[in-house]
Amino acid sequence: MEKNNRSIRVECPKLLITRNESDLEWLIGSPFFPPLTIVSTFRCLHFNSSGPDFIKESEEIRTLLLKGFDVIGALIVGKSDSEKTAARAIEAARKLRNVLSGRTNSENEETIGAVANPDTGEICFFVSETEGSTSLEFVNSVSYDDNPEKFVWESGCLLRCELPIKLPFCFPVNKPSDVENIFSRAIEAVIAKFRDPNIVYMVEASSKASLDVIQPAILRGAELDFDTALPTIELLDKAVHNSDQKLLRCAYFCLKSKSTPELFSAENADIIQVSVLLNRSETSSKCSAPAVEYFPAMEETRLLIVDFKLEVLCYAVQGIPLMHAISKLLIPGLIDQLNAMMKMTLPNLLKQHQQLHPYHFSPPGIAHPITVIYELNYGETEMKQVDARRSLHLRLGLPMLTI
């Protein structure tokens, strides 16, 4: 079935990154863009006997993909029945999206299913409106933009947060098997702090944002909104001036104008710095004195201290209020990166701790940055590091590395 009023917009120069039959690519979009807008593609690398391995795929894509972007569909390379193949692509995209978000359904989000002919490279697009729908709509209107960077960055910006964490915890020496559970609970306690009413997020402009002095904004955990869904957030018009700091637009911390096309890129994007502070010193009507309690260990214990250095980037449009940018983008980004580092640390928790560090890259042909966590214990030419980089190049359709 075809509807003339539907149109798919492609904002990446290389939509088809593989021509191997039966290969699958995830189509990436953003809730800040018009529906059915594709900004990049990630190749699916992990499969099992029944199809894509959604757990492994979600773990890697959750790290790679900045908050502010999400999976909006899938593309399968094949020559068989296009509509049936597109239905499989849509089903796979919905499953991955649900695993990434932790939801059980896709909340009636439109999903793209694309089928690429491996010989000609011709791509057919279909759309499914709801998860329960049995019919697909063929979309004939497809536009390709010559300047995707301008589309992404003309009204877009980045939120950046660096957060070092030193996590001490104790475990019984005679029960080393308990260490993973104790460590996981310690991580959960840190994650809970991100939403604590007493947490403070200080928002500042980067040094290049303006020659004028822009005062930082202070937002407390009690002021954040964790309930409103990101696609339903109302973007504020630039004519709206609000003295309430939580309702300040991200644009308040960005360049007022960009005069040259070269400024429309991830490298020149406006960056908003966010610092995380724990504030326990608010004025209280009650007078109290500090108290200390001593809990002696009932058995021999060992102290472990694990260091994490989080560095999170998120994509936002300038019209989004700060309180939503922090609660719906930055905090989920911090949680996902901390969980990813926890999983990488667990296998060697009682041995040598890994030196994990997030890096942000702007690969050629992709209009937005990606994030990769590298283990600094390994040198550039050690096989584990080489394999990780090869896998990344394969996923993004980049030239393969040589040793």
GROMACS .gro file of C-alpha atoms in nm:
model
  403
    1MET     CA    1   0.000   0.000   0.000
    2GLU     CA    2   0.134   0.346  -0.087
    3LYS     CA    3   0.053   0.686   0.061
    4ASN     CA    4   0.153   0.991  -0.141
    5ASN     CA    5   0.193   1.217   0.163
    6ARG     CA    6   0.472   1.014   0.321
    7SER     CA    7   0.835   1.099   0.256
    8ILE     CA    8   1.163   0.958   0.383
    9ARG     CA    9   1.453   1.197   0.429
   10VAL     CA   10   1.809   1.060   0.411
   11GLU     CA   11   2.070   1.275   0.584
   12CYS     CA   12   2.376   1.054   0.537
   13PRO     CA   13   2.593   1.030   0.225
   14LYS     CA   14   2.635   0.653   0.243
   15LEU     CA   15   2.313   0.475   0.332
   16LEU     CA   16   2.417   0.132   0.199
   17ILE     CA   17   2.742   0.029   0.371
   18THR     CA   18   2.732  -0.341   0.276
   19ARG     CA   19   2.611  -0.535  -0.029
   20ASN     CA   20   2.644  -0.882   0.118
   21GLU     CA   21   2.312  -1.060   0.081
   22SER     CA   22   2.116  -1.105   0.408
   23ASP     CA   23   2.327  -0.839   0.584
   24LEU     CA   24   2.134  -0.603   0.807
   25GLU     CA   25   2.187  -0.236   0.892
   26TRP     CA   26   2.022  -0.037   1.171
   27LEU     CA   27   1.878   0.297   1.057
   28ILE     CA   28   1.945   0.583   1.300
   29GLY     CA   29   1.725   0.889   1.353
   30SER     CA   30   1.635   1.130   1.630
   31PRO     CA   31   1.318   1.232   1.818
   32PHE     CA   32   1.423   1.592   1.746
   33PHE     CA   33   1.398   1.544   1.368
   34PRO     CA   34   1.091   1.508   1.147
   35PRO     CA   35   0.959   1.149   1.141
   36LEU     CA   36   1.125   0.908   0.897
   37THR     CA   37   1.453   1.102   0.885
   38ILE     CA   38   1.766   0.882   0.862
   39VAL     CA   39   2.095   1.038   0.978
   40SER     CA   40   2.325   0.732   0.982
   41THR     CA   41   2.342   0.354   0.963
   42PHE     CA   42   2.513   0.095   1.184
   43ARG     CA   43   2.581  -0.253   1.049
   44CYS     CA   44   2.452  -0.544   1.258
   45LEU     CA   45   2.747  -0.762   1.362
   46HIS     CA   46   2.607  -1.014   1.609
   47PHE     CA   47   2.377  -1.299   1.503
   48ASN     CA   48   2.252  -1.623   1.650
   49SER     CA   49   2.054  -1.914   1.504
   50SER     CA   50   1.729  -1.713   1.500
   51GLY     CA   51   1.862  -1.383   1.364
   52PRO     CA   52   2.024  -1.075   1.520
   53ASP     CA   53   2.158  -1.116   1.873
   54PHE     CA   54   1.968  -0.823   2.024
   55ILE     CA   55   2.143  -0.837   2.362
   56LYS     CA   56   2.493  -0.808   2.217
   57GLU     CA   57   2.383  -0.551   1.961
   58SER     CA   58   2.213  -0.337   2.225
   59GLU     CA   59   2.519  -0.345   2.453
   60GLU     CA   60   2.745  -0.210   2.179
   61ILE     CA   61   2.501   0.038   2.026
   62ARG     CA   62   2.403   0.174   2.368
   63THR     CA   63   2.767   0.277   2.409
   64LEU     CA   64   2.827   0.398   2.053
   65LEU     CA   65   2.512   0.602   1.998
   66LEU     CA   66   2.478   0.938   2.170
   67LYS     CA   67   2.160   1.005   2.363
   68GLY     CA   68   1.944   1.217   2.135
   69PHE     CA   69   1.965   0.958   1.857
   70ASP     CA   70   1.784   0.626   1.835
   71VAL     CA   71   1.705   0.331   1.608
   72ILE     CA   72   1.414   0.411   1.376
   73GLY     CA   73   1.431   0.115   1.138
   74ALA     CA   74   1.644  -0.143   0.964
   75LEU     CA   75   1.768  -0.226   0.615
   76ILE     CA   76   1.820  -0.578   0.482
   77VAL     CA   77   2.021  -0.661   0.172
   78GLY     CA   78   1.835  -0.916  -0.040
   79LYS     CA   79   1.663  -1.009  -0.366
   80SER     CA   80   1.358  -1.193  -0.230
   81ASP     CA   81   1.006  -1.056  -0.180
   82SER     CA   82   1.064  -0.692  -0.085
   83GLU     CA   83   0.760  -0.649   0.139
   84LYS     CA   84   0.823  -0.967   0.337
   85THR     CA   85   1.190  -0.875   0.377
   86ALA     CA   86   1.093  -0.523   0.489
   87ALA     CA   87   0.856  -0.676   0.747
   88ARG     CA   88   1.149  -0.875   0.891
   89ALA     CA   89   1.359  -0.559   0.902
   90ILE     CA   90   1.086  -0.370   1.088
   91GLU     CA   91   1.039  -0.652   1.336
   92ALA     CA   92   1.413  -0.660   1.406
   93ALA     CA   93   1.430  -0.281   1.450
   94ARG     CA   94   1.143  -0.284   1.697
   95LYS     CA   95   1.298  -0.563   1.900
   96LEU     CA   96   1.630  -0.380   1.921
   97ARG     CA   97   1.460  -0.051   2.010
   98ASN     CA   98   1.267  -0.221   2.289
   99VAL     CA   99   1.582  -0.380   2.431
  100LEU     CA  100   1.766  -0.046   2.415
  101SER     CA  101   1.486   0.140   2.591
  102GLY     CA  102   1.386  -0.135   2.834
  103ARG     CA  103   1.028  -0.119   2.709
  104THR     CA  104   0.807  -0.413   2.611
  105ASN     CA  105   0.657  -0.238   2.306
  106SER     CA  106   0.744   0.042   2.065
  107GLU     CA  107   0.467   0.279   2.178
  108ASN     CA  108   0.317   0.305   1.828
  109GLU     CA  109   0.630   0.462   1.681
  110GLU     CA  110   0.665   0.462   1.304
  111THR     CA  111   0.934   0.220   1.190
  112ILE     CA  112   1.117   0.201   0.857
  113GLY     CA  113   1.186  -0.126   0.678
  114ALA     CA  114   1.421  -0.097   0.380
  115VAL     CA  115   1.534  -0.357   0.129
  116ALA     CA  116   1.848  -0.310  -0.083
  117ASN     CA  117   1.923  -0.502  -0.402
  118PRO     CA  118   2.284  -0.629  -0.369
  119ASP     CA  119   2.346  -0.603  -0.745
  120THR     CA  120   2.206  -0.260  -0.827
  121GLY     CA  121   2.210  -0.092  -0.484
  122GLU     CA  122   1.848   0.015  -0.539
  123ILE     CA  123   1.660   0.056  -0.208
  124CYS     CA  124   1.287   0.015  -0.148
  125PHE     CA  125   1.136   0.174   0.163
  126PHE     CA  126   0.834   0.063   0.363
  127VAL     CA  127   0.685   0.205   0.682
  128SER     CA  128   0.481   0.046   0.960
  129GLU     CA  129   0.278   0.286   1.175
  130THR     CA  130   0.217   0.069   1.480
  131GLU     CA  131   0.357  -0.248   1.629
  132GLY     CA  132   0.028  -0.432   1.591
  133SER     CA  133  -0.018  -0.333   1.226
  134THR     CA  134  -0.009  -0.620   0.973
  135SER     CA  135   0.020  -0.399   0.664
  136LEU     CA  136   0.317  -0.199   0.540
  137GLU     CA  137   0.310   0.122   0.341
  138PHE     CA  138   0.541   0.154   0.043
  139VAL     CA  139   0.710   0.496   0.038
  140ASN     CA  140   0.803   0.622  -0.306
  141SER     CA  141   0.909   0.973  -0.203
  142VAL     CA  142   1.271   0.968  -0.080
  143SER     CA  143   1.493   1.278  -0.061
  144TYR     CA  144   1.869   1.281  -0.019
  145ASP     CA  145   2.031   1.590   0.134
  146ASP     CA  146   2.363   1.720   0.002
  147ASN     CA  147   2.450   1.887   0.334
  148PRO     CA  148   2.350   1.660   0.625
  149GLU     CA  149   2.587   1.839   0.864
  150LYS     CA  150   2.389   2.162   0.829
  151PHE     CA  151   2.064   1.975   0.892
  152VAL     CA  152   2.199   1.817   1.212
  153TRP     CA  153   2.396   2.111   1.355
  154GLU     CA  154   2.215   2.426   1.244
  155SER     CA  155   1.989   2.398   1.549
  156GLY     CA  156   2.175   2.120   1.733
  157CYS     CA  157   2.428   2.122   2.017
  158LEU     CA  158   2.615   1.883   2.246
  159LEU     CA  159   2.592   1.835   2.621
  160ARG     CA  160   2.919   1.718   2.774
  161CYS     CA  161   2.976   1.584   3.124
  162GLU     CA  162   3.298   1.453   3.278
  163LEU     CA  163   3.251   1.267   3.605
  164PRO     CA  164   3.532   1.084   3.788
  165ILE     CA  165   3.400   0.824   4.033
  166LYS     CA  166   3.601   0.649   4.304
  167LEU     CA  167   3.394   0.357   4.429
  168PRO     CA  168   3.507   0.181   4.751
  169PHE     CA  169   3.334  -0.135   4.873
  170CYS     CA  170   3.410  -0.427   5.103
  171PHE     CA  171   3.348  -0.799   5.058
  172PRO     CA  172   3.410  -1.104   5.284
  173VAL     CA  173   3.745  -1.268   5.210
  174ASN     CA  174   3.602  -1.619   5.259
  175LYS     CA  175   3.319  -1.550   5.009
  176PRO     CA  176   3.484  -1.409   4.695
  177SER     CA  177   3.183  -1.524   4.493
  178ASP     CA  178   2.982  -1.245   4.660
  179VAL     CA  179   3.203  -0.970   4.521
  180GLU     CA  180   3.013  -0.926   4.192
  181ASN     CA  181   2.679  -0.889   4.367
  182ILE     CA  182   2.822  -0.640   4.620
  183PHE     CA  183   2.990  -0.443   4.340
  184SER     CA  184   2.666  -0.433   4.138
  185ARG     CA  185   2.474  -0.301   4.440
  186ALA     CA  186   2.737  -0.031   4.488
  187ILE     CA  187   2.689   0.073   4.123
  188GLU     CA  188   2.312   0.083   4.172
  189ALA     CA  189   2.362   0.317   4.469
  190VAL     CA  190   2.567   0.552   4.251
  191ILE     CA  191   2.300   0.545   3.978
  192ALA     CA  192   2.032   0.633   4.236
  193LYS     CA  193   2.234   0.945   4.326
  194PHE     CA  194   2.190   1.082   3.972
  195ARG     CA  195   1.819   1.125   4.048
  196ASP     CA  196   1.860   1.226   4.413
  197PRO     CA  197   1.663   1.544   4.503
  198ASN     CA  198   1.986   1.688   4.650
  199ILE     CA  199   2.197   1.633   4.341
  200VAL     CA  200   2.305   1.951   4.163
  201TYR     CA  201   2.376   1.993   3.792
  202MET     CA  202   2.574   2.304   3.705
  203VAL     CA  203   2.536   2.405   3.340
  204GLU     CA  204   2.794   2.629   3.173
  205ALA     CA  205   2.872   2.755   2.825
  206SER     CA  206   3.194   2.641   2.660
  207SER     CA  207   3.461   2.905   2.615
  208LYS     CA  208   3.388   2.944   2.242
  209ALA     CA  209   3.014   2.999   2.283
  210SER     CA  210   3.027   3.375   2.324
  211LEU     CA  211   3.253   3.666   2.398
  212ASP     CA  212   3.004   3.770   2.663
  213VAL     CA  213   3.008   3.624   3.012
  214ILE     CA  214   2.721   3.375   3.044
  215GLN     CA  215   2.624   3.294   3.399
  216PRO     CA  216   2.602   2.923   3.485
  217ALA     CA  217   2.263   2.769   3.559
  218ILE     CA  218   2.204   2.551   3.864
  219LEU     CA  219   1.946   2.271   3.851
  220ARG     CA  220   1.864   2.044   4.143
  221GLY     CA  221   1.743   1.689   4.123
  222ALA     CA  222   1.410   1.787   4.278
  223GLU     CA  223   1.345   2.019   3.980
  224LEU     CA  224   1.399   1.760   3.707
  225ASP     CA  225   1.124   1.586   3.511
  226PHE     CA  226   1.179   1.213   3.462
  227ASP     CA  227   0.824   1.130   3.349
  228THR     CA  228   0.770   1.323   3.024
  229ALA     CA  229   0.860   1.119   2.715
  230LEU     CA  230   1.127   1.278   2.498
  231PRO     CA  231   0.917   1.292   2.175
  232THR     CA  232   0.639   1.480   2.359
  233ILE     CA  233   0.859   1.754   2.508
  234GLU     CA  234   0.759   2.098   2.386
  235LEU     CA  235   1.052   2.290   2.239
  236LEU     CA  236   1.069   2.654   2.346
  237ASP     CA  237   1.066   2.931   2.089
  238LYS     CA  238   1.365   3.168   2.086
  239ALA     CA  239   1.126   3.457   2.155
  240VAL     CA  240   1.035   3.305   2.492
  241HIS     CA  241   1.242   3.448   2.780
  242ASN     CA  242   1.219   3.264   3.109
  243SER     CA  243   1.382   3.356   3.437
  244ASP     CA  244   1.331   3.005   3.573
  245GLN     CA  245   1.667   2.836   3.518
  246LYS     CA  246   1.525   2.490   3.462
  247LEU     CA  247   1.322   2.628   3.170
  248LEU     CA  248   1.617   2.798   3.004
  249ARG     CA  249   1.669   2.678   2.649
  250CYS     CA  250   1.995   2.506   2.559
  251ALA     CA  251   2.036   2.789   2.307
  252TYR     CA  252   2.113   3.023   2.601
  253PHE     CA  253   2.460   2.860   2.617
  254CYS     CA  254   2.523   2.844   2.240
  255LEU     CA  255   2.654   3.079   1.971
  256LYS     CA  256   2.388   3.327   1.871
  257SER     CA  257   2.460   3.282   1.500
  258LYS     CA  258   2.674   3.070   1.270
  259SER     CA  259   2.789   3.271   0.972
  260THR     CA  260   2.983   3.015   0.766
  261PRO     CA  261   2.893   2.665   0.644
  262GLU     CA  262   3.215   2.527   0.798
  263LEU     CA  263   3.066   2.578   1.143
  264PHE     CA  264   2.796   2.319   1.072
  265SER     CA  265   2.985   2.010   1.185
  266ALA     CA  266   3.031   1.792   1.490
  267GLU     CA  267   3.382   1.935   1.539
  268ASN     CA  268   3.245   2.291   1.558
  269ALA     CA  269   2.925   2.213   1.745
  270ASP     CA  270   2.822   2.421   2.044
  271ILE     CA  271   2.917   2.231   2.360
  272ILE     CA  272   2.735   2.282   2.688
  273GLN     CA  273   2.936   2.174   2.992
  274VAL     CA  274   2.750   2.001   3.275
  275SER     CA  275   2.908   1.930   3.615
  276VAL     CA  276   2.756   1.697   3.874
  277LEU     CA  277   2.767   1.801   4.241
  278LEU     CA  278   2.610   1.655   4.553
  279ASN     CA  279   2.461   1.931   4.766
  280ARG     CA  280   2.384   1.848   5.130
  281SER     CA  281   2.426   2.197   5.268
  282GLU     CA  282   2.089   2.359   5.203
  283THR     CA  283   1.942   2.574   5.479
  284SER     CA  284   1.741   2.367   5.725
  285SER     CA  285   1.496   2.484   5.990
  286LYS     CA  286   1.614   2.206   6.221
  287CYS     CA  287   1.934   2.227   6.421
  288SER     CA  288   2.135   1.906   6.430
  289ALA     CA  289   2.485   1.781   6.499
  290PRO     CA  290   2.685   1.532   6.292
  291ALA     CA  291   2.681   1.175   6.415
  292VAL     CA  292   2.903   0.876   6.345
  293GLU     CA  293   2.804   0.511   6.372
  294TYR     CA  294   3.046   0.219   6.385
  295PHE     CA  295   2.949  -0.115   6.232
  296PRO     CA  296   3.218  -0.376   6.301
  297ALA     CA  297   3.268  -0.646   6.038
  298MET     CA  298   3.164  -0.990   6.160
  299GLU     CA  299   3.429  -1.161   5.946
  300GLU     CA  300   3.751  -1.079   5.767
  301THR     CA  301   3.687  -0.837   5.481
  302ARG     CA  302   3.883  -0.684   5.195
  303LEU     CA  303   3.851  -0.330   5.066
  304LEU     CA  304   3.839  -0.273   4.691
  305ILE     CA  305   3.844   0.069   4.523
  306VAL     CA  306   3.741   0.093   4.159
  307ASP     CA  307   3.798   0.412   3.958
  308PHE     CA  308   3.575   0.520   3.671
  309LYS     CA  309   3.616   0.825   3.451
  310LEU     CA  310   3.286   0.893   3.279
  311GLU     CA  311   3.277   1.128   2.982
  312VAL     CA  312   2.936   1.154   2.822
  313LEU     CA  313   2.823   1.340   2.510
  314CYS     CA  314   2.454   1.391   2.426
  315TYR     CA  315   2.287   1.550   2.125
  316ALA     CA  316   2.010   1.802   2.176
  317VAL     CA  317   1.835   2.074   1.981
  318GLN     CA  318   1.873   2.425   2.112
  319GLY     CA  319   1.504   2.467   2.187
  320ILE     CA  320   1.485   2.193   2.452
  321PRO     CA  321   1.459   2.317   2.815
  322LEU     CA  322   1.759   2.239   3.035
  323MET     CA  323   1.562   2.027   3.281
  324HIS     CA  324   1.456   1.789   3.003
  325ALA     CA  325   1.801   1.783   2.844
  326ILE     CA  326   1.950   1.672   3.175
  327SER     CA  327   1.679   1.428   3.286
  328LYS     CA  328   1.608   1.263   2.948
  329LEU     CA  329   1.952   1.277   2.782
  330LEU     CA  330   2.242   1.340   3.019
  331ILE     CA  331   2.137   1.122   3.313
  332PRO     CA  332   2.047   0.819   3.094
  333GLY     CA  333   2.381   0.869   2.918
  334LEU     CA  334   2.570   0.864   3.249
  335ILE     CA  335   2.380   0.553   3.361
  336ASP     CA  336   2.444   0.364   3.036
  337GLN     CA  337   2.815   0.447   3.033
  338LEU     CA  338   2.859   0.350   3.399
  339ASN     CA  339   2.677   0.019   3.339
  340ALA     CA  340   2.893  -0.050   3.033
  341MET     CA  341   3.211   0.010   3.233
  342MET     CA  342   3.079  -0.208   3.514
  343LYS     CA  343   3.028  -0.501   3.274
  344MET     CA  344   3.377  -0.454   3.132
  345THR     CA  345   3.525  -0.447   3.485
  346LEU     CA  346   3.345  -0.750   3.631
  347PRO     CA  347   3.558  -1.031   3.472
  348ASN     CA  348   3.879  -0.892   3.630
  349LEU     CA  349   3.734  -0.736   3.943
  350LEU     CA  350   3.964  -0.929   4.179
  351LYS     CA  351   4.264  -0.902   3.946
  352GLN     CA  352   4.417  -0.608   3.765
  353HIS     CA  353   4.155  -0.338   3.710
  354GLN     CA  354   4.110  -0.219   3.353
  355GLN     CA  355   4.192   0.139   3.265
  356LEU     CA  356   3.874   0.232   3.080
  357HIS     CA  357   3.838   0.561   2.899
  358PRO     CA  358   3.558   0.690   2.672
  359TYR     CA  359   3.662   0.857   2.347
  360HIS     CA  360   3.443   1.051   2.106
  361PHE     CA  361   3.497   1.034   1.730
  362SER     CA  362   3.340   1.193   1.424
  363PRO     CA  363   3.382   0.922   1.156
  364PRO     CA  364   3.380   1.027   0.789
  365GLY     CA  365   3.039   1.001   0.630
  366ILE     CA  366   2.853   1.027   0.963
  367ALA     CA  367   2.713   1.365   1.066
  368HIS     CA  368   2.718   1.296   1.440
  369PRO     CA  369   2.986   1.177   1.686
  370ILE     CA  370   3.005   0.830   1.834
  371THR     CA  371   3.147   0.714   2.168
  372VAL     CA  372   3.389   0.424   2.214
  373ILE     CA  373   3.524   0.289   2.545
  374TYR     CA  374   3.883   0.169   2.510
  375GLU     CA  375   4.091  -0.033   2.755
  376LEU     CA  376   4.413   0.160   2.801
  377ASN     CA  377   4.584  -0.148   2.948
  378TYR     CA  378   4.635  -0.262   2.588
  379GLY     CA  379   4.869  -0.100   2.338
  380GLU     CA  380   4.755   0.015   1.995
  381THR     CA  381   4.887  -0.299   1.823
  382GLU     CA  382   4.776  -0.563   2.076
  383MET     CA  383   4.526  -0.800   1.916
  384LYS     CA  384   4.237  -0.726   2.153
  385GLN     CA  385   4.261  -0.355   2.070
  386VAL     CA  386   4.306  -0.424   1.699
  387ASP     CA  387   4.002  -0.655   1.695
  388ALA     CA  388   3.790  -0.391   1.872
  389ARG     CA  389   3.886  -0.127   1.617
  390ARG     CA  390   3.825  -0.362   1.323
  391SER     CA  391   3.482  -0.442   1.459
  392LEU     CA  392   3.404  -0.071   1.487
  393HIS     CA  393   3.515  -0.004   1.129
  394LEU     CA  394   3.304  -0.296   1.006
  395ARG     CA  395   2.997  -0.165   1.191
  396LEU     CA  396   3.034   0.185   1.050
  397GLY     CA  397   3.131   0.086   0.697
  398LEU     CA  398   3.478   0.242   0.727
  399PRO     CA  399   3.793   0.116   0.546
  400MET     CA  400   3.939  -0.187   0.721
  401LEU     CA  401   4.259  -0.152   0.924
  402THR     CA  402   4.592  -0.304   0.835
  403ILE     CA  403   4.850  -0.411   1.093
   0.00000   0.00000   0.00000
